[in-house]
CSV table of C-alpha atoms in Angstrom, one decimal:
chain,number,residue,atom,x,y,z
A,1,MET,CA,-7.2,-31.5,38.4
A,2,THR,CA,-8.1,-28.1,36.7
A,3,PHE,CA,-8.6,-27.9,32.9
A,4,ASN,CA,-9.5,-24.2,33.1
A,5,PHE,CA,-6.4,-23.1,31.1
A,6,ALA,CA,-5.4,-20.7,28.5
A,7,VAL,CA,-2.6,-20.7,25.9
A,8,VAL,CA,-1.1,-17.1,25.2
A,9,THR,CA,0.6,-17.1,21.7
A,10,PRO,CA,1.9,-13.8,20.1
A,11,MET,CA,1.3,-14.0,16.3
A,12,ALA,CA,3.5,-11.9,14.0
A,13,ASN,CA,3.9,-12.6,10.2
A,14,GLU,CA,2.7,-16.2,10.8
A,15,GLU,CA,0.6,-16.6,7.6
A,16,LYS,CA,3.0,-19.2,6.1
A,17,ASP,CA,2.6,-21.7,8.9
A,18,PHE,CA,-0.8,-20.5,10.4
A,19,HIS,CA,-2.8,-23.4,9.1
A,20,ALA,CA,-0.3,-26.0,10.2
A,21,PHE,CA,0.1,-24.5,13.7
A,22,THR,CA,-3.4,-23.9,14.6
A,23,SER,CA,-4.6,-27.4,13.2
A,24,SER,CA,-2.2,-28.8,15.6
A,25,LEU,CA,-3.4,-26.8,18.5
A,26,ILE,CA,-7.0,-27.7,17.6
A,27,GLU,CA,-6.3,-31.5,17.8
A,28,VAL,CA,-4.9,-31.2,21.1
A,29,LEU,CA,-7.8,-28.9,22.4
A,30,ASP,CA,-10.1,-31.6,20.9
A,31,LEU,CA,-8.4,-34.2,23.0
A,32,LEU,CA,-8.4,-32.4,26.0
A,33,LYS,CA,-11.9,-31.2,25.5
A,34,HIS,CA,-11.1,-27.9,27.5
A,35,GLY,CA,-8.8,-24.8,26.8
A,36,LYS,CA,-8.8,-21.4,25.2
A,37,VAL,CA,-6.2,-19.8,23.0
A,38,TYR,CA,-5.5,-16.2,22.8
A,39,LEU,CA,-3.8,-15.0,19.7
A,40,ILE,CA,-2.0,-11.7,20.3
A,41,VAL,CA,-1.6,-9.5,17.2
A,42,ASP,CA,-0.1,-6.1,16.8
A,43,ASN,CA,1.6,-3.8,14.3
A,44,ALA,CA,4.7,-6.0,14.0
A,45,SER,CA,2.7,-8.3,11.8
A,46,LYS,CA,2.8,-7.1,8.3
A,47,ASP,CA,1.2,-10.0,6.3
A,48,ASN,CA,-2.5,-11.6,6.6
A,49,THR,CA,-2.0,-12.9,10.1
A,50,LEU,CA,-4.6,-10.8,11.8
A,51,GLN,CA,-7.3,-11.6,9.2
A,52,LEU,CA,-6.5,-15.2,9.6
A,53,CYS,CA,-6.7,-15.0,13.5
A,54,LYS,CA,-10.3,-13.2,13.3
A,55,GLN,CA,-11.5,-15.9,10.7
A,56,LEU,CA,-10.5,-18.5,13.1
A,57,SER,CA,-11.8,-17.0,16.1
A,58,ALA,CA,-15.3,-16.5,14.3
A,59,ALA,CA,-15.2,-20.1,13.4
A,60,ASP,CA,-14.1,-21.6,16.7
A,61,ASP,CA,-14.8,-19.9,20.0
A,62,ARG,CA,-12.0,-21.7,21.6
A,63,PHE,CA,-9.8,-19.2,20.0
A,64,ALA,CA,-9.9,-15.3,20.7
A,65,THR,CA,-8.0,-12.9,18.7
A,66,VAL,CA,-6.5,-9.9,20.7
A,67,TRP,CA,-5.7,-6.9,18.7
A,68,VAL,CA,-3.1,-4.7,20.5
A,69,PRO,CA,-1.7,-2.0,18.1
A,70,GLU,CA,-0.1,-0.3,21.1
A,71,ASN,CA,2.5,-2.9,21.7
A,72,ARG,CA,6.2,-1.8,21.6
A,73,ASN,CA,7.9,-5.1,21.5
A,74,VAL,CA,7.4,-8.8,22.0
A,75,VAL,CA,7.3,-8.8,25.8
A,76,ASP,CA,4.3,-6.3,25.5
A,77,ALA,CA,2.6,-8.9,23.3
A,78,TYR,CA,3.1,-11.7,26.0
A,79,LEU,CA,2.2,-9.6,28.8
A,80,ALA,CA,-1.1,-8.5,27.0
A,81,GLY,CA,-2.1,-12.3,26.6
A,82,TYR,CA,-1.3,-12.9,30.2
A,83,LYS,CA,-3.7,-9.9,31.2
A,84,GLU,CA,-6.5,-11.2,28.9
A,85,ALA,CA,-6.3,-14.7,30.4
A,86,LEU,CA,-6.2,-13.3,34.0
A,87,LYS,CA,-9.3,-11.1,32.9
A,88,HIS,CA,-11.1,-14.1,32.0
A,89,LYS,CA,-10.2,-16.0,35.1
A,90,HIS,CA,-8.2,-18.9,33.9
A,91,GLU,CA,-6.5,-20.9,36.4
A,92,ILE,CA,-3.5,-22.0,34.2
A,93,ILE,CA,-1.8,-20.0,31.7
A,94,ILE,CA,0.7,-21.3,29.1
A,95,GLU,CA,2.9,-19.3,26.9
A,96,MET,CA,4.0,-20.7,23.6
A,97,ASP,CA,5.5,-19.5,20.3
A,98,ALA,CA,3.6,-19.9,16.9
A,99,GLY,CA,5.3,-20.6,13.7
A,100,LEU,CA,5.8,-24.3,14.8
A,101,SER,CA,8.8,-23.6,17.1
A,102,HIS,CA,6.7,-25.1,20.0
A,103,ASP,CA,4.8,-28.3,19.6
A,104,PRO,CA,1.2,-28.3,20.9
A,105,ARG,CA,1.3,-31.8,21.8
A,106,ALA,CA,3.4,-31.0,24.8
A,107,LEU,CA,0.4,-29.1,26.3
A,108,PRO,CA,-0.8,-32.1,28.3
A,109,MET,CA,2.5,-32.6,29.9
A,110,PHE,CA,2.4,-28.8,31.1
A,111,LEU,CA,-0.8,-29.4,32.5
A,112,ARG,CA,0.1,-32.5,34.4
A,113,VAL,CA,3.0,-31.0,36.0
A,114,LEU,CA,1.2,-27.7,37.0
A,115,ASN,CA,-1.6,-29.9,38.6
A,116,GLU,CA,1.0,-31.9,40.4
A,117,GLY,CA,1.7,-29.2,43.0
A,118,ASN,CA,4.2,-27.1,40.6
A,119,GLU,CA,3.6,-23.5,40.2
A,120,CYS,CA,5.7,-23.1,37.3
A,121,ALA,CA,6.5,-25.4,34.5
A,122,PHE,CA,9.4,-24.3,32.3
A,123,GLY,CA,10.1,-25.9,28.8
A,124,SER,CA,13.8,-27.2,28.4
A,125,ARG,CA,15.6,-28.1,25.4
A,126,PHE,CA,18.7,-29.3,27.2
A,127,ILE,CA,17.3,-32.1,29.5
A,128,ASN,CA,16.9,-35.8,28.7
A,129,GLY,CA,13.9,-35.8,26.1
A,130,GLY,CA,14.4,-32.5,25.0
A,131,SER,CA,16.0,-31.5,21.8
A,132,MET,CA,16.8,-28.3,19.6
A,133,ALA,CA,16.7,-28.8,15.9
A,134,GLU,CA,16.6,-26.7,12.6
A,135,SER,CA,18.3,-23.7,14.2
A,136,ASN,CA,21.6,-22.5,12.9
A,137,TRP,CA,24.6,-22.9,15.2
A,138,ARG,CA,24.7,-19.3,16.3
A,139,ARG,CA,21.3,-19.5,17.6
A,140,ALA,CA,22.0,-22.8,19.3
A,141,PHE,CA,25.1,-21.3,20.9
A,142,LEU,CA,23.4,-18.2,22.1
A,143,SER,CA,20.8,-20.3,23.9
A,144,LYS,CA,23.2,-22.6,25.4
A,145,PHE,CA,25.9,-20.1,26.3
A,146,GLY,CA,22.9,-17.7,27.7
A,147,THR,CA,21.9,-20.4,30.1
A,148,ILE,CA,25.4,-21.2,31.3
A,149,LEU,CA,26.1,-17.4,31.8
A,150,SER,CA,22.9,-16.7,33.4
A,151,ASN,CA,22.9,-19.7,35.9
A,152,VAL,CA,26.6,-18.3,36.7
A,153,LEU,CA,25.8,-14.8,37.3
A,154,LEU,CA,22.5,-15.2,38.7
A,155,GLY,CA,22.9,-18.3,40.8
A,156,THR,CA,20.1,-20.4,39.2
A,157,SER,CA,20.6,-23.9,38.3
A,158,MET,CA,18.0,-24.7,35.4
A,159,TYR,CA,19.0,-26.6,32.4
A,160,ASP,CA,17.4,-24.2,30.2
A,161,MET,CA,17.3,-20.5,30.9
A,162,THR,CA,16.0,-19.0,27.7
A,163,SER,CA,13.3,-21.2,26.3
A,164,GLY,CA,9.8,-19.5,25.8
A,165,TYR,CA,7.4,-22.4,26.3
A,166,GLN,CA,6.3,-22.4,29.9
A,167,GLY,CA,3.2,-22.2,32.2
A,168,PHE,CA,2.0,-20.9,35.5
A,169,HIS,CA,-0.7,-20.9,37.7
A,170,ALA,CA,-2.7,-17.6,37.7
A,171,ASN,CA,-1.5,-16.4,41.1
A,172,ILE,CA,2.2,-16.6,39.9
A,173,VAL,CA,1.1,-14.7,36.6
A,174,GLU,CA,-0.5,-11.9,38.7
A,175,ARG,CA,2.6,-11.6,40.6
A,176,PHE,CA,5.1,-11.0,37.7
A,177,VAL,CA,2.6,-8.8,35.9
A,178,GLU,CA,2.2,-6.4,38.8
A,179,HIS,CA,6.0,-6.7,39.6
A,180,GLY,CA,6.9,-5.5,36.1
A,181,LEU,CA,9.7,-6.5,33.9
A,182,LEU,CA,12.8,-4.9,32.5
A,183,SER,CA,13.4,-7.0,29.2
A,184,LYS,CA,12.2,-5.7,25.9
A,185,ALA,CA,13.0,-8.6,23.9
A,186,HIS,CA,14.7,-12.3,24.1
A,187,PHE,CA,15.8,-12.0,27.7
A,188,TYR,CA,12.2,-11.9,28.8
A,189,GLN,CA,12.0,-15.7,29.6
A,190,THR,CA,15.4,-15.6,31.5
A,191,GLU,CA,14.4,-12.7,33.7
A,192,LEU,CA,11.2,-14.4,34.5
A,193,ARG,CA,12.9,-17.8,35.6
A,194,TYR,CA,15.3,-15.6,37.6
A,195,LEU,CA,12.5,-13.9,39.3
A,196,LEU,CA,10.6,-17.0,39.9
A,197,ARG,CA,13.5,-19.0,41.1
A,198,LYS,CA,12.0,-19.7,44.7
A,199,SER,CA,8.8,-20.9,43.3
A,200,ARG,CA,7.8,-24.6,43.0
A,201,TYR,CA,8.8,-25.5,39.4
A,202,ALA,CA,9.6,-28.3,37.3
A,203,GLU,CA,11.6,-28.4,34.0
A,204,ILE,CA,9.7,-30.1,31.2
A,205,PRO,CA,11.5,-31.8,28.0
A,206,ILE,CA,10.3,-29.8,24.7
A,207,HIS,CA,11.3,-30.3,21.1
A,208,TYR,CA,12.1,-26.9,19.6
A,209,ARG,CA,12.3,-27.7,15.9
A,210,ALA,CA,11.8,-24.5,13.9
A,211,PRO,CA,14.2,-21.7,13.4
A,212,SER,CA,13.3,-18.3,15.1
A,213,PRO,CA,14.2,-15.1,13.6
A,214,SER,CA,17.6,-13.8,14.1
A,215,ILE,CA,18.3,-12.0,17.1
A,216,SER,CA,19.1,-8.2,16.6
A,217,LYS,CA,22.0,-6.4,18.2
A,218,LYS,CA,19.4,-4.1,20.1
A,219,ALA,CA,17.9,-7.2,21.6
A,220,ILE,CA,21.3,-8.7,22.7
A,221,ARG,CA,22.3,-5.5,24.3
A,222,ASN,CA,19.0,-5.3,26.1
A,223,SER,CA,19.4,-8.7,27.2
A,224,ILE,CA,23.2,-8.0,28.7
A,225,ASP,CA,22.0,-4.8,30.2
A,226,VAL,CA,19.1,-6.8,32.0
A,227,LEU,CA,21.4,-9.7,33.0
A,228,PHE,CA,24.1,-7.6,34.6
A,229,HIS,CA,21.4,-5.4,36.4
A,230,TYR,CA,20.3,-8.4,38.4
A,231,PHE,CA,23.8,-9.5,38.7
A,232,VAL,CA,24.6,-6.3,40.4
A,233,LEU,CA,21.5,-6.5,42.7
A,234,ARG,CA,22.5,-10.0,43.6
A,235,LEU,CA,25.9,-8.9,44.6
A,236,LYS,CA,24.3,-6.1,46.8
A,237,PHE,CA,21.9,-8.7,48.4
A,238,LYS,CA,19.2,-6.6,46.9
A,239,SER,CA,17.4,-8.9,44.4
A,240,LYS,CA,14.3,-10.3,45.6
A,241,ALA,CA,12.3,-13.3,44.1
A,242,VAL,CA,8.8,-12.4,42.9
């Protein structure tokens, strides 16, 4: 069983919940006695998040602040975190959101599933034991409808195609980083799940309890464009799994 794992977390305007989130992470790391957290910060963050991340990294070497001002979008932030974790030879890499959206106490479950022969572990709000709270009805509808639509058009069969809490073995991360992604925003997780549909994976119940920022029209358009791109490729029998 490997405990050489990393957590990748984009941090943007997280000053309000910073201490609550990182304190919860520290409790889990203390329990596991292993793990590294990469805090990814770019110019999208306008508050004191970068300074708070640097202070934490200086005080606790289990945390590393990665400053990437060249990022153009949130997908760049995730990929920058994955590349940093790969550079440091972590065997398992887990992606989660900050701002208390994802509960760090689920990390041991991700590790267990990834040590039981699965290549990927996908967080799910819509299976037994999962939940979605404190999100407005529009966001909840988009998440559930997005899952249904993606499964219909892409031929997948996951209970949750839009959650951002997920983990992979390093060789899987290497494959999708090298492959490249079309998404620029919230469809990123759906694209990943589609590309990895033929891997050995398990869905894990997660509790999503904090509201995310509203989704922009530009992000929705990008999601639709990418979804139909893969749908058309699937119809032409040209879409391959990563």
